[in-house]
Coordinates of C-alpha atoms and ligand atoms in Angstrom, one line a residue:
M1 CA 0.0 0.0 0.0
S2 CA 1.4 3.5 -0.9
H3 CA 2.6 5.7 1.9
S4 CA 1.9 8.8 0.0
N5 CA -0.5 11.4 1.3
F6 CA -3.8 12.2 -0.4
W7 CA -4.8 15.8 -1.3
L8 CA -8.2 17.0 -2.6
I9 CA -8.8 19.8 -5.1
V10 CA -12.5 20.8 -5.6
P11 CA -12.7 23.3 -8.5
A12 CA -15.6 25.7 -7.6
A13 CA -14.7 28.8 -9.7
G14 CA -17.3 28.3 -12.4
V15 CA -20.3 30.6 -13.1
G16 CA -22.7 27.9 -14.3
H17 CA -23.9 29.4 -17.5
R18 CA -25.8 26.2 -18.6
M19 CA -27.7 26.1 -15.3
Q20 CA -29.3 29.4 -16.0
A21 CA -29.7 30.1 -12.3
E22 CA -29.6 33.2 -10.2
C23 CA -26.2 32.3 -8.7
P24 CA -23.3 29.9 -9.7
K25 CA -24.7 26.4 -9.4
Q26 CA -22.3 25.3 -6.6
Y27 CA -24.2 27.8 -4.4
L28 CA -27.7 26.4 -5.3
R29 CA -29.2 24.5 -2.4
I30 CA -30.4 20.9 -1.9
E31 CA -32.3 20.3 1.3
N32 CA -31.2 23.8 2.4
R33 CA -27.5 23.0 2.0
F34 CA -25.2 24.5 -0.5
I35 CA -24.1 22.0 -3.2
L36 CA -20.5 23.0 -2.5
D37 CA -20.9 22.1 1.2
I38 CA -22.5 18.8 0.3
T39 CA -19.7 17.9 -2.1
L40 CA -16.9 18.9 0.3
S41 CA -18.4 17.1 3.3
R42 CA -19.0 13.9 1.4
L43 CA -15.3 13.8 0.4
L44 CA -13.7 15.0 3.6
D45 CA -15.9 12.8 5.8
S46 CA -13.8 9.9 4.3
G47 CA -10.9 10.9 6.5
L48 CA -8.6 10.2 3.6
F49 CA -7.3 13.6 2.8
T50 CA -4.3 15.5 4.4
G51 CA -5.7 18.8 3.0
C52 CA -8.1 20.4 0.5
M53 CA -7.7 23.3 -1.9
V54 CA -10.8 25.0 -3.4
P55 CA -10.2 27.4 -6.3
L56 CA -12.9 30.1 -6.2
N57 CA -14.0 32.7 -8.7
A58 CA -12.4 36.0 -8.1
A59 CA -15.9 37.5 -7.9
D60 CA -17.1 34.9 -5.4
H61 CA -18.9 36.5 -2.4
R62 CA -20.8 33.5 -1.2
W63 CA -18.0 31.3 0.1
Q64 CA -17.9 33.1 3.4
G65 CA -21.5 31.9 4.0
T66 CA -20.7 28.3 3.6
D67 CA -20.1 25.7 6.4
A68 CA -16.9 24.7 4.6
S69 CA -15.4 28.2 5.0
N70 CA -15.2 27.4 8.8
D71 CA -13.4 24.1 8.2
D72 CA -9.7 24.5 8.9
R73 CA -8.9 21.5 6.6
I74 CA -9.9 23.6 3.6
Q75 CA -7.8 26.3 1.9
T76 CA -9.0 28.5 -1.0
C77 CA -7.3 30.2 -3.9
S78 CA -8.3 32.1 -7.0
G79 CA -9.4 30.0 -9.9
G80 CA -8.9 30.8 -13.6
A81 CA -10.8 31.3 -16.8
E82 CA -11.3 27.6 -17.5
R83 CA -11.6 24.6 -15.2
A84 CA -8.1 23.4 -16.1
D85 CA -6.7 26.9 -15.1
S86 CA -8.5 26.6 -11.8
V87 CA -7.1 23.2 -11.2
L88 CA -3.6 24.3 -12.1
A89 CA -3.9 27.4 -9.8
A90 CA -4.9 25.0 -6.9
L91 CA -1.9 22.8 -7.6
N92 CA 0.4 25.8 -7.5
A93 CA -1.2 27.1 -4.4
L94 CA -0.4 23.7 -2.7
T95 CA 3.3 24.1 -3.5
G96 CA 5.4 23.6 -0.4
Q97 CA 2.7 21.5 1.3
V98 CA 2.6 18.5 -1.1
A99 CA 5.3 16.0 -1.9
A100 CA 6.1 15.3 -5.5
D101 CA 4.6 11.8 -5.4
D102 CA 1.6 12.6 -3.2
W103 CA -1.7 11.8 -4.7
V104 CA -4.0 14.6 -5.8
L105 CA -7.7 13.8 -6.3
V106 CA -9.6 16.4 -8.3
H107 CA -13.4 16.4 -8.0
D108 CA -16.0 18.8 -9.4
A109 CA -17.8 20.9 -6.9
A110 CA -20.9 20.2 -9.1
R111 CA -20.8 16.5 -8.4
P112 CA -22.3 16.2 -4.9
C113 CA -23.6 12.7 -5.4
V114 CA -20.2 11.0 -5.3
H115 CA -20.5 7.8 -3.3
P116 CA -18.0 6.9 -0.5
S117 CA -17.7 3.4 -2.0
D118 CA -16.6 4.8 -5.3
L119 CA -14.0 7.0 -3.6
A120 CA -12.7 4.0 -1.6
N121 CA -12.5 1.8 -4.7
L122 CA -10.7 4.5 -6.7
V123 CA -8.0 4.8 -4.1
S124 CA -7.6 1.1 -3.3
T125 CA -7.4 0.3 -7.0
L126 CA -4.8 3.0 -7.9
S127 CA -2.8 3.9 -4.8
D128 CA 0.2 1.7 -6.0
H129 CA -0.3 2.5 -9.7
P130 CA 2.5 4.5 -11.5
V131 CA 0.1 6.9 -13.3
G132 CA -3.3 7.0 -11.7
G133 CA -6.7 7.3 -13.3
L134 CA -10.3 8.3 -12.9
L135 CA -13.8 7.2 -12.1
A136 CA -15.8 6.5 -15.2
T137 CA -18.9 4.7 -16.4
P138 CA -19.4 2.8 -19.6
V139 CA -21.7 4.5 -22.2
A140 CA -25.1 2.9 -21.9
D141 CA -26.9 4.7 -24.7
T142 CA -26.6 4.4 -28.4
L143 CA -24.5 7.4 -29.6
K144 CA -25.3 9.4 -32.7
K145 CA -23.0 11.7 -34.6
A146 CA -24.9 14.7 -35.9
D147 CA -24.3 17.5 -38.5
R148 CA -24.3 21.1 -37.2
G149 CA -27.7 22.1 -38.6
Q150 CA -30.3 24.1 -36.7
L151 CA -32.3 20.8 -36.7
P152 CA -29.4 18.4 -36.2
E153 CA -29.5 15.3 -38.4
V154 CA -27.8 12.0 -37.8
V155 CA -24.6 11.5 -39.9
G156 CA -23.7 8.2 -38.2
T157 CA -23.9 5.9 -35.2
V158 CA -20.8 5.7 -33.1
D159 CA -19.4 2.4 -31.9
R160 CA -19.8 2.7 -28.2
S161 CA -18.1 -0.6 -27.2
Q162 CA -15.0 1.1 -26.0
L163 CA -16.5 4.4 -24.9
W164 CA -16.7 5.6 -21.3
R165 CA -18.1 8.7 -19.6
A166 CA -15.4 10.4 -17.5
L167 CA -16.4 11.2 -14.0
T168 CA -14.5 12.6 -11.0
P169 CA -12.5 12.2 -8.8
Q170 CA -9.6 11.9 -11.1
M171 CA -6.4 10.8 -9.2
F172 CA -2.8 11.6 -10.2
R173 CA 0.6 12.2 -8.6
Y174 CA 1.2 15.9 -7.8
S175 CA 4.3 16.5 -9.9
M176 CA 3.1 14.5 -12.9
L177 CA -0.2 16.3 -12.9
I178 CA 1.3 19.8 -12.6
E179 CA 3.7 19.1 -15.5
A180 CA 1.0 17.6 -17.7
L181 CA -1.4 20.5 -17.2
E182 CA 1.3 23.1 -17.8
T183 CA 2.4 21.3 -21.0
A184 CA -1.2 20.9 -22.3
L185 CA -2.2 24.5 -21.6
K186 CA 1.1 25.8 -23.0
E187 CA 0.4 23.8 -26.2
A188 CA -3.2 25.1 -26.2
Q189 CA -4.6 21.6 -26.0
P190 CA -8.3 21.2 -25.2
V191 CA -8.2 20.1 -21.5
T192 CA -11.7 19.4 -20.1
D193 CA -10.4 17.0 -17.4
E194 CA -7.1 16.0 -15.8
S195 CA -6.9 12.8 -17.7
S196 CA -6.8 14.5 -21.0
A197 CA -3.7 16.5 -19.9
M198 CA -2.1 13.2 -18.7
E199 CA -3.0 11.6 -22.0
F200 CA -1.4 14.4 -23.9
S201 CA 1.8 13.8 -22.0
G202 CA 1.7 10.2 -23.2
N203 CA 0.2 8.5 -20.1
M204 CA -2.7 5.9 -20.1
P205 CA -4.8 6.7 -17.0
V206 CA -6.8 3.7 -15.6
L207 CA -10.6 3.8 -15.9
V208 CA -12.1 2.7 -12.6
E209 CA -15.8 1.9 -13.0
G210 CA -18.0 4.2 -10.9
R211 CA -21.7 4.7 -10.2
P212 CA -23.6 6.4 -13.1
D213 CA -25.5 8.4 -10.4
N214 CA -22.3 10.4 -9.7
I215 CA -23.9 13.1 -11.9
K216 CA -22.5 16.6 -12.7
I217 CA -25.1 19.2 -12.0
T218 CA -25.0 21.1 -15.3
V219 CA -28.5 22.0 -16.6
P220 CA -31.7 22.9 -14.6
A221 CA -33.2 19.3 -14.6
D222 CA -30.0 18.0 -12.9
L223 CA -30.9 19.7 -9.6
D224 CA -34.0 17.7 -8.8
L225 CA -32.3 14.5 -10.0
A226 CA -29.4 15.2 -7.6
G227 CA -31.8 15.8 -4.8
F228 CA -33.5 12.5 -5.4
I229 CA -30.2 10.6 -5.6
L230 CA -28.9 12.2 -2.4
S231 CA -32.2 11.3 -0.7
R232 CA -31.6 7.6 -1.4
F233 CA -28.1 7.5 0.2
Ligands
CTP1 N1 -13.2 28.4 -14.8 C1 -13.7 27.4 -14.1 C2 -14.8 26.6 -14.7 C3 -15.4 25.6 -14.0 N2 -14.9 25.3 -12.7 C4 -15.5 24.2 -12.0 O1 -15.3 23.0 -12.7 C5 -16.5 22.1 -12.4 C6 -17.1 21.5 -13.6 O2 -17.3 22.6 -14.5 P1 -18.7 22.9 -15.2 O3 -19.7 21.9 -14.9 O4 -18.4 23.3 -16.6 O5 -19.1 24.3 -14.4 P2 -19.3 25.7 -15.0 O6 -18.1 26.1 -15.8 O7 -19.7 26.6 -13.8 O8 -20.6 25.5 -15.9 P3 -20.9 26.2 -17.3 O9 -19.9 25.6 -18.3 O10 -22.3 25.8 -17.6 O11 -20.7 27.7 -17.1 C7 -17.5 23.0 -11.6 O12 -17.5 22.6 -10.2 C8 -17.0 24.4 -11.8 O13 -17.2 25.2 -10.6 C9 -13.8 26.0 -12.2 O14 -13.4 25.7 -11.0 N3 -13.3 27.0 -12.9
LIG2 C1 -14.2 16.9 -15.5 C2 -15.5 16.4 -16.1 O1 -16.5 16.5 -15.1 C3 -15.3 15.0 -16.5 O2 -16.5 14.5 -17.2 C4 -15.9 17.3 -17.3 O3 -14.9 17.2 -18.3 C5 -16.2 18.7 -16.9 O4 -16.6 19.4 -18.0 P1 -17.2 20.8 -17.9 O5 -17.6 21.3 -19.2 O6 -16.1 21.7 -17.3 O7 -18.4 20.7 -17.0

């Protein structure tokens, strides 16, 4: 079993355009709790993490009203224009606290339904792996490729036999992840998750199957769905 420490980064600097809400979605409430508080408590309650860094939007004025802001395990920093920029900012803000081969788990603030069993399985599966990996779930729907018309039309059906939906947490060694993100961003590579940066650097992250109910709250309908999922835990 690895003797490395485990650190948590929860990117929470987005504005939630697709949610069309009155505030950034991480500050919407489920059962009168901020989504950000739910996500952070579900992860930190595992007792796994040495520390946690939460990148916030520079214009964020809601953080001080959260329960998490009173948790001395949690540090904050300023995020960036894109999710990858926020994650890199958080990694840099941890410099001096984290050893090169410590594990860093990055988990979207917008995924409050993450299940403790998935977190435990991710860590136990990868803690001695040289690269790391991510929670993911096999695609269960038939996938269509469409043209870009106003009324999109099918141009083909995609073979889904090797396709997975990437979830979070995504778990990589501190120094490898910083280097991969810096390289990908410098080369203007599209980086929508940590794995894609690691892949660009030539690594093959492991896919660890996770629960499909680890949803990312993205559009309005996701809020009630997340509330139902959380009510079942
Ligand atoms: N510049 C950004 C953009 C996103 N995120 C975070 O990354 C996670 C996943 O991103 P996404 O679902 O795209 O959130 P938003 O960018 O807020 O949503 P949208 O794209 O609809 O604006 C969220 O927890 C979000 O707060 C971040 O920390 N910094
Ligand atoms: C990281 C992620 O949740 C994995 O599926 C996803 O890439 C985030 O994408 P978003 O557009 O920033 O929500």
